[in-house]
Amino acid sequence: MATTRQAHTVWEGTLIEGKGVVTFDSSGIGEYDVSWPSRSEAANGKTSPEELIAAAHSSCFSMALSHGLAGAGTPPTKLETKADVTFQPGTGITGIHLTVEGTVPGLDEAAFVKAAEDAKANCPVSQALTGTTITLSAKLA
């Protein structure tokens, strides 16, 4: 069954001097401030599209890797994934780097890296972001 999730943003003002609020409608988890300075300089307590992409990518990748490992008979005990999304004003998103450290009983480092590469290539968010370079560092804990 397909699912659809919703969020919306209300923006006021110009790009440089304006501000917005992004609301997570489907989950109801809250409203978060967003602004150009929080995107192109320091976060200062606000979020950005890149941080939201990082959250989506790290969680999707973790789910895909967990599923792949379990399907191969080596379910993980723990996966810790970080996504670094780089934004260059005037250019856009220039890359995403995923870093994962896993605790997977009965699996060696090479097999873990192979499973992580497969998850990177096949998780739905990676597939949606094929317009940017996605790199990966993977290791066992």
XYZ file of N, CA, C and O in Angstrom:
564
model
N 0.837 -1.169 0.000
C 0.000 0.000 0.000
C 0.889 1.241 0.000
O 1.819 1.339 0.787
N 0.609 2.182 -0.867
C 1.374 3.431 -0.937
C 0.969 4.355 0.209
O -0.172 4.329 0.672
N 1.912 5.141 0.657
C 1.631 6.153 1.675
C 2.082 7.508 1.162
O 2.999 7.598 0.345
N 1.445 8.538 1.638
C 1.828 9.904 1.315
C 1.991 10.656 2.619
O 1.141 10.552 3.510
N 3.079 11.379 2.760
C 3.331 12.187 3.952
C 3.309 13.645 3.548
O 3.672 13.997 2.420
N 2.913 14.492 4.491
C 2.822 15.906 4.179
C 3.599 16.763 5.172
O 3.653 16.469 6.363
N 4.148 17.829 4.635
C 4.734 18.924 5.406
C 4.422 20.180 4.614
O 4.179 20.110 3.401
N 4.422 21.298 5.289
C 4.231 22.541 4.549
C 5.085 23.643 5.176
O 5.474 23.552 6.343
N 5.375 24.649 4.372
C 6.180 25.783 4.815
C 5.438 27.068 4.509
O 4.880 27.224 3.426
N 5.455 27.963 5.476
C 4.950 29.315 5.276
C 6.166 30.227 5.301
O 6.925 30.242 6.282
N 6.389 30.950 4.216
C 7.547 31.842 4.068
C 7.054 33.272 4.009
O 6.090 33.570 3.298
N 7.729 34.165 4.701
C 7.392 35.584 4.677
C 8.636 36.387 4.344
O 9.673 36.212 4.987
N 8.530 37.259 3.352
C 9.629 38.143 3.007
C 10.496 37.625 1.890
O 10.208 36.613 1.252
N 11.599 38.342 1.685
C 12.544 37.994 0.622
C 13.405 36.809 1.050
O 13.418 36.425 2.230
N 14.159 36.275 0.113
C 15.044 35.154 0.427
C 16.032 35.524 1.525
O 16.160 34.815 2.521
N 16.733 36.622 1.359
C 17.814 36.986 2.276
C 17.292 37.462 3.624
O 17.835 37.107 4.668
N 16.253 38.269 3.636
C 15.779 38.856 4.888
C 14.549 38.160 5.462
O 14.160 38.416 6.597
N 13.950 37.268 4.695
C 12.724 36.614 5.138
C 12.971 35.471 6.097
O 14.098 35.182 6.509
N 11.884 34.828 6.438
C 11.948 33.674 7.330
C 10.738 32.797 7.067
O 9.750 33.236 6.479
N 10.837 31.573 7.512
C 9.740 30.642 7.308
C 9.599 29.690 8.465
O 10.442 29.635 9.369
N 8.517 28.942 8.412
C 8.252 27.885 9.380
C 7.818 26.656 8.597
O 6.877 26.723 7.795
N 8.521 25.548 8.793
C 8.140 24.285 8.181
C 7.393 23.477 9.242
O 7.818 23.402 10.391
N 6.249 22.918 8.839
C 5.412 22.147 9.746
C 5.301 20.716 9.244
O 5.024 20.487 8.060
N 5.514 19.765 10.133
C 5.380 18.348 9.818
C 3.924 17.956 10.048
O 3.513 17.681 11.174
N 3.150 17.955 8.986
C 1.708 17.733 9.090
C 1.349 16.281 9.405
O 0.476 16.034 10.242
N 1.965 15.340 8.738
C 1.584 13.934 8.907
C 1.833 13.431 10.318
O 0.971 12.789 10.911
N 2.990 13.706 10.845
C 3.349 13.196 12.170
C 2.912 14.121 13.290
O 2.748 13.682 14.427
N 2.774 15.406 12.990
C 2.432 16.370 14.026
C 3.564 16.620 15.008
O 3.334 17.095 16.122
N 4.810 16.326 14.598
C 5.925 16.449 15.548
C 6.365 17.879 15.792
O 7.171 18.129 16.677
N 5.858 18.813 15.011
C 6.178 20.189 15.333
C 6.380 21.096 14.149
O 6.246 20.703 12.993
N 6.688 22.334 14.515
C 6.997 23.395 13.567
C 8.433 23.834 13.818
O 8.846 23.949 14.977
N 9.170 24.100 12.738
C 10.574 24.454 12.860
C 10.890 25.665 12.002
O 10.526 25.719 10.824
N 11.585 26.628 12.586
C 11.974 27.844 11.876
C 13.049 27.538 10.848
O 13.928 26.693 11.066
N 12.993 28.268 9.730
C 13.979 28.139 8.665
C 14.230 29.538 8.101
O 13.332 30.379 8.068
N 15.487 29.791 7.710
C 15.829 31.078 7.108
C 17.047 30.889 6.207
O 17.746 29.885 6.296
N 17.270 31.885 5.355
C 18.459 31.812 4.494
C 19.749 31.786 5.316
O 20.615 30.946 5.050
N 19.927 32.661 6.317
C 21.158 32.570 7.094
C 21.345 31.207 7.776
O 22.461 30.704 7.871
N 20.246 30.575 8.213
C 20.381 29.262 8.844
C 20.745 28.190 7.820
O 21.260 27.144 8.175
N 20.493 28.474 6.559
C 20.831 27.537 5.497
C 22.246 27.751 4.980
O 22.975 26.796 4.698
N 22.645 29.000 4.839
C 23.910 29.306 4.169
C 25.037 29.687 5.127
O 26.175 29.828 4.689
N 24.719 29.862 6.401
C 25.739 30.224 7.393
C 25.595 29.285 8.588
O 25.590 28.083 8.406
N 25.443 29.816 9.786
C 25.279 28.997 10.979
C 23.806 28.693 11.217
O 22.937 29.520 10.922
N 23.502 27.527 11.760
C 22.119 27.108 11.976
C 21.383 28.006 12.976
O 20.207 28.306 12.788
N 22.047 28.408 14.033
C 21.452 29.307 15.032
C 20.058 28.885 15.475
O 19.140 29.693 15.553
N 19.896 27.601 15.751
C 18.628 27.109 16.274
C 17.527 26.923 15.259
O 16.385 26.664 15.623
N 17.850 27.063 13.982
C 16.867 26.876 12.919
C 17.303 25.697 12.053
O 18.465 25.305 12.049
N 16.379 25.156 11.291
C 16.709 24.042 10.410
C 16.913 24.544 8.980
O 16.879 25.752 8.729
N 17.134 23.622 8.067
C 17.325 23.950 6.657
C 16.860 22.767 5.816
O 16.745 21.643 6.324
N 16.622 22.994 4.530
C 16.284 21.865 3.673
C 17.352 20.765 3.715
O 17.022 19.579 3.684
N 18.611 21.164 3.821
C 19.687 20.171 3.835
C 19.652 19.322 5.096
O 19.920 18.114 5.052
N 19.337 19.933 6.237
C 19.230 19.150 7.474
C 18.053 18.178 7.383
O 18.137 17.033 7.840
N 16.959 18.635 6.785
C 15.801 17.757 6.618
C 16.136 16.593 5.680
O 15.736 15.454 5.922
N 16.890 16.867 4.618
C 17.338 15.800 3.722
C 18.259 14.838 4.470
O 18.155 13.614 4.310
N 19.160 15.369 5.297
C 20.067 14.517 6.066
C 19.286 13.586 6.991
O 19.610 12.397 7.121
N 18.249 14.108 7.627
C 17.421 13.277 8.503
C 16.727 12.175 7.705
O 16.712 11.006 8.107
N 16.155 12.552 6.564
C 15.473 11.570 5.729
C 16.438 10.508 5.218
O 16.138 9.310 5.248
N 17.604 10.936 4.785
C 18.559 9.991 4.193
C 19.136 9.055 5.242
O 19.234 7.840 5.018
N 19.532 9.579 6.395
C 20.119 8.711 7.417
C 19.115 7.686 7.922
O 19.479 6.524 8.159
N 17.853 8.067 8.060
C 16.861 7.101 8.550
C 16.500 6.075 7.478
O 16.403 4.871 7.767
N 16.332 6.503 6.236
C 16.009 5.581 5.152
C 17.144 4.580 4.926
O 16.911 3.372 4.801
N 18.369 5.085 4.881
C 19.538 4.215 4.690
C 19.616 3.179 5.811
O 19.863 1.996 5.556
N 19.413 3.609 7.054
C 19.482 2.682 8.196
C 18.436 1.581 8.067
O 18.720 0.406 8.346
N 17.221 1.963 7.646
C 16.171 0.957 7.452
C 16.545 -0.024 6.345
O 16.371 -1.245 6.496
N 17.057 0.494 5.236
C 17.430 -0.370 4.113
C 18.566 -1.313 4.494
O 18.538 -2.502 4.157
N 19.554 -0.795 5.213
C 20.679 -1.634 5.624
C 20.223 -2.698 6.611
O 20.596 -3.871 6.496
N 19.397 -2.321 7.572
C 18.876 -3.280 8.539
C 18.110 -4.396 7.837
O 18.285 -5.586 8.139
N 17.286 -4.017 6.873
C 16.493 -4.991 6.123
C 17.399 -5.936 5.321
O 17.191 -7.156 5.310
N 18.388 -5.373 4.658
C 19.302 -6.199 3.872
C 20.103 -7.160 4.728
O 20.267 -8.333 4.379
N 20.588 -6.680 5.862
C 21.361 -7.543 6.759
C 20.495 -8.662 7.330
O 20.915 -9.821 7.379
N 19.278 -8.327 7.744
C 18.375 -9.346 8.289
C 18.016 -10.377 7.221
O 17.988 -11.582 7.506
N 17.800 -9.914 6.004
C 17.479 -10.827 4.912
C 18.612 -11.782 4.582
O 18.380 -12.874 4.088
N 19.843 -11.365 4.889
C 21.016 -12.213 4.657
C 21.316 -13.110 5.859
O 22.316 -13.821 5.869
N 20.463 -13.041 6.884
C 20.649 -13.900 8.054
C 21.552 -13.321 9.129
O 21.930 -14.026 10.055
N 21.919 -12.046 8.996
C 22.778 -11.394 10.005
C 22.140 -10.074 10.434
O 22.625 -8.996 10.084
N 21.053 -10.145 11.196
C 20.396 -8.907 11.616
C 21.302 -8.071 12.511
O 22.032 -8.618 13.339
N 21.268 -6.759 12.343
C 22.116 -5.906 13.168
C 21.539 -5.743 14.577
O 20.327 -5.774 14.770
N 22.442 -5.548 15.525
C 22.036 -5.181 16.875
C 21.839 -3.672 16.941
O 20.922 -3.182 17.586
N 22.724 -2.950 16.226
C 22.658 -1.487 16.232
C 23.321 -0.946 14.971
O 24.363 -1.439 14.544
N 22.705 0.090 14.410
C 23.296 0.842 13.305
C 23.239 2.319 13.687
O 22.187 2.804 14.092
N 24.357 2.988 13.560
C 24.385 4.429 13.807
C 24.825 5.109 12.519
O 25.958 4.930 12.075
N 23.918 5.874 11.925
C 24.156 6.483 10.618
C 24.098 7.995 10.715
O 23.187 8.553 11.309
N 25.076 8.633 10.102
C 25.128 10.092 10.007
C 25.119 10.453 8.524
O 25.788 9.805 7.723
N 24.364 11.485 8.181
C 24.358 11.990 6.807
C 24.812 13.440 6.834
O 24.240 14.257 7.548
N 25.852 13.743 6.088
C 26.351 15.114 5.932
C 25.953 15.592 4.546
O 26.425 15.054 3.543
N 25.068 16.588 4.501
C 24.604 17.155 3.232
C 25.283 18.507 3.070
O 25.105 19.398 3.893
N 26.074 18.660 2.016
C 26.820 19.885 1.784
C 26.062 20.785 0.812
O 25.662 20.346 -0.274
N 25.872 22.046 1.233
C 25.175 23.046 0.430
C 26.128 24.190 0.135
O 26.757 24.737 1.042
N 26.248 24.540 -1.125
C 27.077 25.664 -1.559
C 26.160 26.721 -2.142
O 25.555 26.499 -3.200
N 26.017 27.900 -1.466
C 25.168 28.950 -2.030
C 25.585 29.276 -3.467
O 26.767 29.362 -3.784
N 24.610 29.400 -4.321
C 24.872 29.685 -5.724
C 25.040 28.444 -6.568
O 24.940 28.498 -7.789
N 25.318 27.320 -5.935
C 25.497 26.059 -6.648
C 24.412 25.062 -6.275
O 23.839 24.415 -7.126
N 24.161 24.916 -4.987
C 23.172 23.962 -4.505
C 23.814 22.874 -3.666
O 24.902 23.049 -3.117
N 23.139 21.750 -3.591
C 23.660 20.604 -2.842
C 24.758 19.968 -3.681
O 24.530 19.569 -4.822
N 25.954 19.910 -3.112
C 27.110 19.413 -3.860
C 27.513 17.996 -3.481
O 28.384 17.419 -4.125
N 26.906 17.439 -2.465
C 27.226 16.066 -2.098
C 26.603 15.658 -0.784
O 26.206 16.499 0.025
N 26.497 14.353 -0.622
C 26.007 13.763 0.621
C 26.983 12.665 0.997
O 27.340 11.823 0.162
N 27.417 12.692 2.257
C 28.296 11.634 2.739
C 27.599 10.906 3.882
O 27.230 11.519 4.884
N 27.412 9.604 3.706
C 26.845 8.757 4.743
C 27.969 8.076 5.506
O 28.930 7.581 4.901
N 27.859 8.061 6.819
C 28.800 7.349 7.677
C 27.981 6.410 8.546
O 27.055 6.847 9.228
N 28.311 5.136 8.509
C 27.576 4.165 9.324
C 28.546 3.292 10.099
O 29.583 2.881 9.583
N 28.181 3.067 11.344
C 28.908 2.125 12.199
C 27.884 1.130 12.710
O 26.824 1.528 13.217
N 28.176 -0.138 12.540
C 27.201 -1.154 12.903
C 27.737 -2.214 13.845
O 28.920 -2.528 13.837
N 26.835 -2.736 14.633
C 27.095 -3.911 15.451
C 26.261 -5.024 14.835
O 25.023 -4.982 14.878
N 26.960 -5.993 14.234
C 26.290 -7.057 13.497
C 26.985 -8.374 13.839
O 28.009 -8.719 13.244
N 26.463 -9.099 14.810
C 27.079 -10.373 15.188
C 27.176 -11.327 13.997
O 26.236 -11.449 13.202
N 28.335 -11.965 13.860
C 28.536 -12.967 12.830
C 28.879 -12.428 11.454
O 28.910 -13.185 10.487
N 29.156 -11.125 11.348
C 29.460 -10.532 10.046
C 30.845 -9.906 10.069
O 31.201 -9.233 11.039
N 31.611 -10.117 8.998
C 32.923 -9.482 8.938
C 32.825 -8.113 8.273
O 31.798 -7.750 7.688
N 33.919 -7.364 8.364
C 33.950 -5.980 7.872
C 33.633 -5.881 6.382
O 32.862 -5.028 5.950
N 34.201 -6.770 5.581
C 33.991 -6.714 4.129
C 32.522 -6.942 3.776
O 31.966 -6.250 2.908
N 31.889 -7.871 4.436
C 30.476 -8.148 4.167
C 29.593 -6.983 4.626
O 28.591 -6.657 3.974
N 29.986 -6.344 5.720
C 29.228 -5.188 6.198
C 29.329 -4.029 5.209
O 28.324 -3.394 4.873
N 30.536 -3.766 4.738
C 30.733 -2.688 3.761
C 29.941 -2.974 2.491
O 29.297 -2.080 1.938
N 29.942 -4.222 2.037
C 29.185 -4.594 0.840
C 27.687 -4.363 1.056
O 27.002 -3.810 0.185
N 27.171 -4.752 2.212
C 25.751 -4.549 2.512
C 25.420 -3.058 2.592
O 24.360 -2.615 2.124
N 26.337 -2.276 3.157
C 26.125 -0.831 3.266
C 26.124 -0.180 1.886
O 25.307 0.712 1.609
N 27.007 -0.601 1.007
C 27.031 -0.071 -0.361
C 25.729 -0.395 -1.088
O 25.191 0.443 -1.819
N 25.212 -1.593 -0.876
C 23.952 -1.973 -1.493
C 22.805 -1.107 -0.959
O 21.970 -0.637 -1.732
N 22.776 -0.871 0.354
C 21.738 -0.021 0.947
C 21.843 1.404 0.420
O 20.828 2.049 0.134
N 23.074 1.895 0.270
C 23.277 3.258 -0.261
C 22.701 3.367 -1.669
O 22.038 4.344 -2.015
N 22.920 2.365 -2.482
C 22.452 2.400 -3.868
C 20.941 2.213 -3.988
O 20.338 2.736 -4.924
N 20.352 1.500 -3.044
C 18.976 1.077 -3.229
C 17.947 1.652 -2.265
O 16.757 1.424 -2.459
N 18.366 2.389 -1.244
C 17.337 2.957 -0.370
C 16.558 4.001 -1.168
O 17.110 4.676 -2.040
N 15.257 4.121 -0.921
C 14.430 5.040 -1.711
C 14.906 6.494 -1.695
O 14.785 7.188 -2.707
N 15.464 6.956 -0.582
C 15.932 8.345 -0.556
C 17.178 8.497 -1.418
O 17.307 9.464 -2.165
N 18.096 7.545 -1.373
C 19.258 7.596 -2.276
C 18.792 7.636 -3.722
O 19.322 8.400 -4.534
N 17.813 6.828 -4.044
C 17.318 6.792 -5.418
C 16.673 8.116 -5.807
O 16.810 8.570 -6.940
N 16.005 8.765 -4.855
C 15.384 10.063 -5.141
C 16.422 11.163 -5.309
O 16.155 12.180 -5.939
N 17.613 10.950 -4.742
C 18.666 11.970 -4.756
C 19.776 11.656 -5.758
O 20.909 12.092 -5.584
N 19.466 10.974 -6.822
C 20.492 10.569 -7.786
C 21.149 11.738 -8.501
O 22.175 11.551 -9.147
N 20.617 12.938 -8.357
C 21.228 14.102 -8.987
C 22.447 14.624 -8.258
O 23.081 15.573 -8.712
N 22.812 14.023 -7.138
C 23.993 14.464 -6.396
C 24.893 13.276 -6.092
O 24.456 12.122 -6.127
N 26.134 13.549 -5.797
C 27.097 12.510 -5.460
C 26.877 12.062 -4.022
O 26.853 12.887 -3.104
N 26.719 10.751 -3.832
C 26.547 10.179 -2.500
C 27.734 9.267 -2.239
O 28.016 8.356 -3.021
N 28.449 9.540 -1.145
C 29.592 8.717 -0.762
C 29.285 8.041 0.563
O 28.342 8.405 1.272
N 30.108 7.055 0.922
C 29.834 6.231 2.092
C 31.120 5.829 2.792
O 32.099 5.461 2.153
N 31.082 5.867 4.120
C 32.097 5.245 4.979
C 31.344 4.294 5.881
O 30.377 4.675 6.540
N 31.780 3.024 5.904
C 31.097 2.008 6.707
C 32.104 1.176 7.456
O 33.148 0.806 6.910
N 31.792 0.892 8.728
C 32.664 0.019 9.517
C 31.854 -0.630 10.630
O 30.807 -0.125 11.037
N 32.364 -1.722 11.093
C 31.765 -2.386 12.240
C 32.263 -1.731 13.517
O 33.390 -1.206 13.562
N 31.427 -1.739 14.521
C 31.787 -1.154 15.823
C 32.828 -2.009 16.514
O 32.961 -3.166 16.279
